[in-house]
Coordinates of C-alpha atoms and ligand atoms in Angstrom, one line a residue:
X662 CA -99.1 52.3 61.9
X663 CA -102.6 51.5 64.6
X664 CA -102.7 52.2 68.0
X665 CA -104.6 50.5 70.6
X666 CA -107.2 52.6 73.0
X667 CA -105.5 52.9 76.3
X668 CA -107.5 51.1 78.7
X669 CA -110.4 54.4 79.4
X670 CA -109.1 55.3 83.1
X671 CA -111.3 57.7 85.0
X672 CA -109.7 61.3 85.7
X673 CA -110.6 60.9 88.8
X674 CA -109.4 57.5 90.1
X675 CA -108.0 58.6 93.6
X676 CA -110.4 59.6 96.1
X677 CA -112.9 57.2 94.2
X678 CA -111.6 53.3 94.9
X679 CA -114.7 52.3 93.4
X680 CA -116.1 53.6 89.8
X681 CA -120.1 52.7 88.9
X682 CA -120.1 50.1 86.1
X683 CA -121.2 48.7 83.4
X684 CA -124.5 50.4 82.9
X685 CA -124.2 53.1 85.8
X686 CA -121.1 54.2 83.3
X687 CA -122.1 54.1 80.4
X688 CA -125.1 56.3 82.0
X689 CA -123.4 59.1 83.5
X690 CA -120.4 59.4 80.5
X691 CA -120.9 61.3 77.6
X692 CA -118.3 60.2 74.6
X693 CA -121.2 59.4 72.5
X694 CA -122.1 62.9 72.0
X695 CA -119.2 64.8 72.6
X696 CA -117.0 62.8 70.5
X697 CA -117.7 65.2 67.5
X698 CA -116.1 67.9 69.8
X699 CA -112.8 65.8 69.3
X700 CA -110.9 68.1 67.1
X701 CA -111.7 71.0 69.1
X702 CA -110.6 68.9 72.7
X703 CA -106.7 69.0 70.9
X704 CA -107.0 72.4 69.5
X705 CA -107.8 73.4 72.9
X706 CA -105.2 71.2 74.5
X707 CA -102.5 72.5 72.7
X708 CA -103.3 75.9 73.0
X709 CA -103.1 75.3 76.8
X710 CA -100.2 73.0 76.5
X711 CA -97.8 75.8 73.9
X712 CA -99.0 78.8 77.0
X713 CA -98.1 76.6 79.9
X714 CA -95.0 75.9 77.8
X715 CA -94.3 79.8 78.0
X716 CA -95.2 80.2 81.1
X717 CA -92.7 77.9 82.4
X718 CA -95.2 75.8 84.2
X719 CA -94.4 72.9 81.5
X720 CA -90.4 72.6 80.3
X721 CA -90.9 73.6 76.7
X722 CA -89.6 69.9 76.0
X723 CA -92.6 68.0 76.9
X724 CA -94.7 71.8 75.8
X725 CA -93.8 70.8 72.5
X726 CA -93.9 66.7 72.6
X727 CA -97.3 67.4 73.7
X728 CA -97.9 69.2 70.8
X729 CA -96.8 66.5 68.3
X730 CA -98.8 64.0 70.0
X731 CA -101.9 66.0 70.0
X732 CA -101.1 66.8 66.2
X733 CA -100.5 62.9 65.7
X734 CA -103.5 61.8 67.4
X735 CA -106.2 64.9 65.3
X736 CA -104.2 62.9 62.7
X737 CA -105.0 58.9 63.8
X738 CA -108.8 60.0 64.1
X739 CA -108.8 61.7 60.6
X740 CA -107.1 59.1 58.6
X741 CA -109.8 56.4 61.0
X742 CA -105.9 55.2 62.3
X743 CA -106.8 56.2 65.9
X744 CA -110.7 55.3 66.9
X745 CA -112.6 57.1 69.9
X746 CA -112.9 54.8 72.8
X747 CA -117.2 55.0 73.4
X748 CA -115.8 53.1 76.2
X749 CA -114.2 57.0 77.8
X750 CA -116.8 58.8 80.0
X751 CA -116.0 61.4 77.9
X752 CA -113.5 63.3 74.9
X753 CA -111.6 64.9 77.3
X754 CA -110.5 61.9 79.2
X755 CA -110.6 60.0 76.2
X756 CA -107.1 62.1 74.9
X757 CA -106.0 63.1 77.3
X758 CA -105.9 59.4 78.1
X759 CA -104.3 58.3 74.8
X760 CA -101.6 60.9 75.6
X761 CA -100.8 59.5 78.9
X762 CA -101.0 55.7 77.6
X763 CA -98.5 57.2 74.8
X764 CA -96.3 59.2 76.8
X765 CA -96.4 59.0 80.3
X766 CA -95.7 62.1 83.1
X767 CA -96.2 64.0 80.0
X768 CA -99.8 62.7 79.4
X769 CA -100.2 63.8 83.0
X770 CA -99.2 67.2 83.2
X771 CA -101.2 68.4 80.5
X772 CA -104.7 69.3 82.5
X773 CA -102.7 71.3 84.8
X774 CA -104.6 74.7 85.8
X775 CA -107.6 72.9 84.1
X776 CA -110.7 71.0 84.6
X777 CA -112.7 69.6 82.9
X778 CA -115.7 72.3 83.2
X779 CA -114.4 75.0 82.0
X780 CA -112.8 72.7 78.7
X781 CA -115.7 71.5 77.8
X782 CA -117.1 75.2 78.1
X783 CA -114.5 75.7 76.0
X784 CA -114.6 73.1 73.0
X785 CA -118.4 73.9 72.3
X786 CA -117.9 77.2 72.2
X787 CA -115.0 76.8 69.6
X788 CA -117.6 74.1 67.6
X789 CA -120.8 76.5 67.6
X790 CA -118.7 79.5 66.3
X791 CA -117.6 76.7 63.0
X792 CA -121.6 75.8 63.3
X793 CA -123.2 79.1 63.2
X794 CA -121.1 80.2 60.5
X795 CA -121.5 77.2 58.3
X796 CA -125.1 77.3 59.3
X797 CA -125.0 81.3 58.0
X798 CA -123.7 80.4 54.7
X799 CA -126.4 78.1 54.3
X800 CA -129.6 80.4 55.2
X801 CA -127.6 82.9 52.6
X802 CA -127.4 80.1 50.1
X803 CA -131.2 79.6 50.5
X804 CA -131.5 83.1 50.2
X805 CA -129.6 82.8 46.7
X806 CA -132.1 80.7 45.5
X807 CA -134.7 82.2 46.9
X808 CA -133.5 85.4 44.3
X809 CA -132.5 83.3 41.3
X810 CA -136.4 82.8 41.0
X811 CA -137.8 85.7 42.6
X812 CA -135.6 87.8 40.1
X813 CA -137.6 85.0 37.1
X814 CA -140.8 86.1 38.8
X815 CA -140.6 89.7 39.9
X816 CA -143.3 89.7 37.5
X817 CA -145.3 86.9 37.7
X818 CA -148.5 87.3 39.4
X819 CA -150.5 85.1 41.7
X820 CA -152.9 85.7 45.0
X821 CA -152.0 87.2 48.0
X822 CA -154.0 85.6 50.9
X823 CA -154.8 87.0 54.6
X824 CA -157.2 84.2 56.6
X825 CA -155.8 81.8 53.7
X826 CA -158.7 83.9 51.3
X827 CA -157.9 85.8 48.2
X828 CA -156.3 88.9 49.8
X829 CA -154.3 91.9 47.2
X830 CA -152.8 90.8 44.0
X831 CA -149.3 90.2 44.6
X832 CA -146.0 89.0 42.6
X833 CA -144.3 85.3 43.5
X834 CA -141.3 87.2 43.5
X835 CA -142.7 89.1 45.8
X836 CA -143.7 86.3 48.1
X837 CA -140.4 84.7 47.4
X838 CA -138.8 88.0 48.9
X839 CA -141.0 88.0 51.9
X840 CA -139.1 85.0 52.5
X841 CA -135.7 85.7 51.9
X842 CA -136.6 88.7 54.5
X843 CA -136.5 86.1 57.1
X844 CA -133.5 84.7 56.8
X845 CA -132.0 87.4 56.2
X846 CA -133.8 87.9 60.3
X847 CA -132.0 84.9 61.0
X848 CA -128.6 85.4 59.9
X849 CA -128.8 88.2 61.6
X850 CA -129.5 86.3 64.6
X851 CA -126.8 83.6 64.5
X852 CA -124.3 85.9 63.5
X853 CA -125.2 88.3 66.6
X854 CA -125.5 85.5 68.5
X855 CA -121.9 84.1 67.7
X856 CA -120.5 87.5 69.5
X857 CA -121.8 85.9 72.2
X858 CA -119.6 82.3 71.9
X859 CA -116.2 84.7 71.6
X860 CA -115.7 84.8 74.7
X861 CA -113.3 82.0 76.1
X862 CA -113.4 80.0 79.2
X863 CA -110.0 78.4 78.9
X864 CA -108.6 79.2 82.2
X865 CA -111.7 78.9 84.6
X866 CA -110.3 76.2 85.8
X867 CA -113.0 74.5 87.6
X868 CA -115.1 77.5 88.8
X869 CA -112.3 79.9 90.2
X870 CA -110.1 80.2 87.8
X871 CA -106.7 79.4 89.5
X872 CA -103.2 79.6 91.6
X873 CA -100.8 79.4 88.6
X874 CA -100.1 81.2 86.1
X875 CA -101.7 81.0 83.7
X876 CA -101.6 82.8 80.9
X877 CA -105.6 83.5 79.7
X878 CA -104.6 86.4 77.2
X879 CA -102.8 84.0 74.8
X880 CA -105.1 81.3 75.0
X881 CA -107.9 83.2 74.3
X882 CA -105.5 85.0 71.5
X883 CA -104.8 82.1 70.1
X884 CA -107.8 80.2 69.5
X885 CA -109.1 83.1 67.3
X886 CA -111.5 84.4 70.8
X887 CA -112.2 88.5 70.4
X888 CA -111.3 88.1 74.9
X889 CA -110.9 85.5 77.8
X890 CA -114.1 85.9 79.6
X891 CA -114.4 87.7 82.7
X892 CA -115.4 86.1 85.1
X893 CA -114.7 81.8 85.6
X894 CA -117.6 81.3 87.7
X895 CA -119.7 82.1 85.4
X896 CA -117.7 80.8 81.9
X897 CA -118.4 77.3 84.0
X898 CA -121.3 77.5 84.2
X899 CA -123.9 79.6 82.3
X900 CA -124.8 78.0 79.2
X901 CA -127.0 81.3 77.9
X902 CA -125.4 81.0 74.1
X903 CA -126.5 77.2 74.5
X904 CA -129.9 79.1 74.7
X905 CA -130.0 81.6 72.6
X906 CA -128.8 79.6 69.7
X907 CA -131.1 77.3 70.3
X908 CA -133.8 79.7 70.2
X909 CA -132.3 80.7 66.7
X910 CA -132.2 77.6 65.9
X911 CA -136.5 76.9 66.1
X912 CA -137.3 80.5 64.9
X913 CA -135.6 79.5 61.7
X914 CA -136.9 76.4 61.6
X915 CA -140.3 77.9 62.4
X916 CA -139.6 80.3 58.8
X917 CA -139.1 77.0 56.9
X918 CA -141.5 75.4 58.7
X919 CA -144.5 78.1 57.0
X920 CA -142.8 78.1 53.7
X921 CA -143.6 74.4 53.6
X922 CA -146.4 74.8 54.6
X923 CA -147.4 77.3 51.9
X924 CA -145.3 74.6 49.9
X925 CA -147.5 71.9 50.5
X926 CA -150.7 74.1 49.7
X927 CA -149.5 74.3 46.4
X928 CA -148.9 71.7 45.3
X929 CA -152.8 70.8 45.8
X930 CA -154.7 69.5 44.0
X931 CA -156.8 72.3 44.8
X932 CA -154.5 74.9 44.6
X933 CA -151.4 73.5 41.2
X934 CA -149.2 76.6 41.8
X935 CA -146.3 74.6 41.8
X936 CA -145.3 71.1 40.2
X937 CA -142.3 69.4 42.7
X938 CA -139.6 67.0 40.6
X939 CA -140.2 63.8 41.2
X940 CA -137.3 64.1 42.8
X941 CA -138.0 65.9 46.0
X942 CA -141.4 63.5 45.8
X943 CA -142.8 60.8 47.4
X944 CA -145.1 58.0 46.1
X945 CA -148.0 56.4 48.1
X946 CA -147.6 53.2 48.9
X947 CA -150.7 52.2 48.6
X948 CA -152.5 54.8 45.8
X949 CA -150.5 54.9 42.6
X950 CA -151.5 58.5 41.7
X951 CA -149.8 60.1 44.6
X952 CA -147.2 62.3 44.3
X953 CA -146.8 64.1 48.2
X954 CA -144.7 66.9 48.6
X955 CA -143.1 64.8 51.9
X956 CA -140.2 66.6 51.8
X957 CA -142.1 69.8 52.6
X958 CA -144.2 68.1 55.5
X959 CA -141.3 66.6 57.3
X960 CA -139.5 70.2 57.3
X961 CA -142.6 71.9 58.5
X962 CA -142.9 68.9 61.3
X963 CA -139.3 69.4 62.8
X964 CA -140.2 72.7 63.8
X965 CA -142.0 70.9 66.8
X966 CA -138.5 69.5 67.8
X967 CA -135.9 72.2 67.6
X968 CA -139.6 74.5 69.8
X969 CA -139.0 71.5 71.5
X970 CA -135.3 71.7 71.9
X971 CA -135.6 74.7 73.0
X972 CA -137.8 74.0 75.7
X973 CA -135.4 71.0 77.0
X974 CA -132.2 73.5 77.4
X975 CA -134.4 76.5 79.1
X976 CA -135.7 73.6 82.1
X977 CA -131.9 72.2 82.4
X978 CA -130.4 75.4 83.1
X979 CA -133.9 77.2 85.4
X980 CA -132.9 76.2 88.8
X981 CA -129.3 75.1 88.8
X982 CA -127.1 76.8 91.6
X983 CA -124.2 77.7 90.3
X984 CA -121.7 76.6 89.9
X985 CA -121.3 73.5 87.1
X986 CA -123.5 71.1 87.7
X987 CA -123.4 67.2 85.7
X988 CA -127.3 68.4 84.2
X989 CA -125.6 71.0 82.2
X990 CA -123.5 67.6 80.3
X991 CA -127.1 67.7 78.8
X992 CA -127.2 70.4 77.0
X993 CA -124.9 69.3 73.2
X994 CA -127.5 66.7 72.4
X995 CA -130.2 69.1 72.6
X996 CA -128.2 71.8 70.5
X997 CA -126.8 68.8 67.9
X998 CA -129.7 68.5 67.0
X999 CA -131.1 71.1 67.2
X1000 CA -128.4 72.9 65.0
X1001 CA -128.3 69.8 62.7
X1002 CA -131.3 69.9 62.2
X1003 CA -131.4 73.8 61.1
X1004 CA -128.6 72.5 58.7
X1005 CA -129.9 69.8 56.8
X1006 CA -133.4 71.2 56.6
X1007 CA -131.7 74.6 54.4
X1008 CA -130.6 72.6 52.1
X1009 CA -133.4 70.5 52.2
X1010 CA -135.8 73.1 51.4
X1011 CA -132.9 74.4 49.0
X1012 CA -132.9 71.8 47.1
X1013 CA -136.7 70.9 46.6
X1014 CA -137.5 74.9 45.8
X1015 CA -134.6 74.6 43.1
X1016 CA -135.8 72.2 41.5
X1017 CA -140.1 73.3 41.5
X1018 CA -142.4 74.4 38.6
X1019 CA -143.8 77.5 39.4
X1020 CA -147.5 77.4 37.1
X1021 CA -147.6 80.9 36.9
X1022 CA -150.7 80.2 34.0
X1023 CA -152.2 79.1 37.6
X1024 CA -151.2 81.2 40.0
X1025 CA -151.9 84.2 37.4
X1026 CA -155.7 82.8 36.9
X1027 CA -156.2 82.9 40.3
X1028 CA -155.7 86.1 40.5
X1029 CA -159.5 86.7 39.2
X1030 CA -162.5 86.0 40.6
X1031 CA -161.6 86.8 43.9
X1032 CA -162.1 90.7 43.5
X1033 CA -158.6 91.6 44.5
X1034 CA -159.1 94.2 43.3
X1035 CA -161.7 95.6 46.1
X1036 CA -159.2 97.1 47.5
X1037 CA -157.5 99.5 44.1
X1038 CA -161.2 100.2 43.8
X1039 CA -161.6 102.4 47.2
X1040 CA -158.3 103.5 46.7
X1041 CA -159.6 104.8 43.5
X1042 CA -162.5 107.2 44.7
X1043 CA -159.5 108.2 47.5
X1044 CA -157.0 109.3 44.6
X1045 CA -159.8 111.6 44.3
X1046 CA -160.9 112.9 47.6
X1047 CA -163.8 110.1 49.2
X1048 CA -162.2 109.3 52.7
X1049 CA -161.0 106.3 52.8
X1050 CA -164.4 104.8 55.3
X1051 CA -166.8 105.8 52.4
X1052 CA -164.8 104.4 49.7
X1053 CA -164.6 101.1 51.1
X1054 CA -168.4 101.2 51.5
X1055 CA -168.7 102.0 47.8
X1056 CA -166.1 99.5 46.3
X1057 CA -168.0 96.8 49.4
X1058 CA -171.4 98.4 46.8
X1059 CA -169.7 97.4 44.0
X1060 CA -168.7 93.5 45.0
X1061 CA -172.3 93.2 46.1
X1062 CA -173.8 93.9 42.7
X1063 CA -171.2 92.0 41.2
X1064 CA -171.6 88.5 42.9
X1065 CA -176.0 89.4 42.4
X1066 CA -175.0 89.3 38.8
X1067 CA -173.2 86.3 38.7
X1068 CA -169.9 88.6 38.2
X1069 CA -166.1 87.4 39.0
X1070 CA -164.5 90.7 38.6
X1071 CA -165.6 94.8 39.3
X1072 CA -164.4 95.5 35.9
X1073 CA -167.0 92.9 34.6
X1074 CA -169.9 95.7 36.2
X1075 CA -171.3 98.5 33.4
X1076 CA -169.9 102.5 33.6
X1077 CA -173.8 103.6 35.2
X1078 CA -173.5 100.7 37.6
X1079 CA -170.5 102.2 39.5
X1080 CA -171.6 105.8 38.7
X1081 CA -174.3 104.7 40.8
X1082 CA -172.3 104.4 43.7
X1083 CA -170.1 106.7 43.0
X1084 CA -169.8 109.9 40.1
X1085 CA -166.1 109.5 40.9
X1086 CA -165.8 106.4 39.2
X1087 CA -164.4 107.3 35.3
X1088 CA -163.9 105.3 32.6
X1089 CA -159.9 104.8 33.2
X1090 CA -161.0 102.8 36.9
X1091 CA -161.1 99.7 34.3
X1092 CA -157.2 99.3 33.6
X1093 CA -156.6 99.9 37.0
X1094 CA -158.5 97.2 38.1
X1095 CA -156.8 94.4 35.9
X1096 CA -154.7 92.5 38.7
X1097 CA -151.6 94.2 36.5
X1098 CA -152.3 97.0 37.3
X1099 CA -152.9 96.2 41.3
X1100 CA -149.7 95.1 41.4
X1101 CA -147.7 97.4 40.0
X1102 CA -149.2 100.7 41.6
X1103 CA -148.5 99.7 44.9
X1104 CA -144.5 101.2 44.1
X1105 CA -143.7 101.9 47.8
X1106 CA -141.4 101.3 49.5
X1107 CA -141.4 97.4 50.6
X1108 CA -144.5 97.3 47.5
X1109 CA -145.5 94.0 45.1
X1110 CA -144.5 96.3 42.0
X1111 CA -142.1 94.5 39.8
X1112 CA -139.7 97.5 39.6
X1113 CA -139.8 97.6 43.9
X1114 CA -139.0 93.9 43.9
X1115 CA -136.2 94.4 42.0
X1116 CA -135.2 96.9 44.3
X1117 CA -135.9 94.6 46.9
X1118 CA -133.9 91.8 45.6
X1119 CA -130.9 94.4 45.3
X1120 CA -130.8 95.1 48.4
X1121 CA -131.0 91.9 49.9
X1122 CA -128.4 90.4 47.7
X1123 CA -126.5 92.8 49.0
X1124 CA -127.1 91.2 52.1
X1125 CA -125.8 88.2 51.5
X1126 CA -122.8 88.9 49.6
Ligands
LIG816 N1 -118.8 66.1 79.8 C1 -119.1 66.8 80.6 C2 -119.9 67.4 80.3 O1 -120.2 67.4 79.8 C3 -117.7 67.4 81.2 C4 -117.6 68.3 82.7 C5 -117.8 66.9 83.5 N2 -117.1 67.8 84.2 C6 -117.7 67.2 86.4 N3 -116.9 67.9 86.7 N4 -118.4 65.9 85.6 O2 -120.1 69.0 80.6

């Protein structure tokens, strides 16, 4: 059966004989944004009603009728039978309005001991617990994809860069593990934030709790929270969990943005380290030859938006007097946008990188010619007992000699030229300076040697399991 929406009545009619109309009412309404909390709102109301029944604040029959109707409403919204009324003030008013339209006084009794202030704090926390859990899953999935690629490329040589200048020889697997290591911390941050979301504001009321014999421990447990919040005023006034999550989103998005900068550089004709799949590229409306890394650029660009949302929330909260102020209604749009952005970008980045082809020949070729082996030449001398600063100088002079001779690597110099700079150089230097030897020598914890990269992969795999 199709239900008509009740003509939305504001919850605060009574004291105020007039209500803002048209534009003004719509301006202060939040249904457009908080409608996504509808199932959390219903879940919270069910727990509240059950508790009211258990405590004898509602009679058992009323509580049962309310619970059944709340379930109906949830089902009808899911099936599309009941549409959320865009003319309602917010999702809380909407649900209570439907209950009242259908059940009369039973509907009017649901809000005993509750305020929309604790209700919205509850709904948001319930929603965030789920979303954060999903985001953690998204991060793990991306880490898993990166690790698969890292395993494939544990021995694929490429230049490592500082200042975007070739620095030392690394492996692609190592570079991918660097990304994955950052994502690991991102997931830990979200997980940690979740522990602070995990307290139940229900029963805080408008700001000071309730004189009715509510059982806050019971509703907290029913809703899967570890405990009720400690202080009612704090529960309705603070949004530090939103700040924290917005920051966590901004950090994750900033990581993705940097990975995407690598990808965009690698995709350039000058580098050609990576070939993005056609399905993960776009063309130009005028230049027929173009294959642009638009996805990487867009993900990179969205880091600005998540940083902006974080600043929005800080600015919103700064200077707000305790306890609830309507300003707080503005918290959701920014936070939801950050969650949606990171969620989408994790999936997009994963799709893009999983389908890309790495041009390992180009990468390996780029390890020759930039004197990436210079540090290794210096370390060769350190191993033979020379103080590092002297070794550094000897290697630097070799680089100069090579450049002056039009050579592209230290290994192209003859042994007598090497000995000219330090008698400690021997014929075994040549083997030590090959890109594979340079990368392979960095076997210490955290290094780029293939066996060490495999160990890092195993560590990260254990983490996401
Ligand atoms: N829509 C409001 C919000 O998101 C719900 C709380 C309203 N409370 C109030 N006292 N006006 O913050």
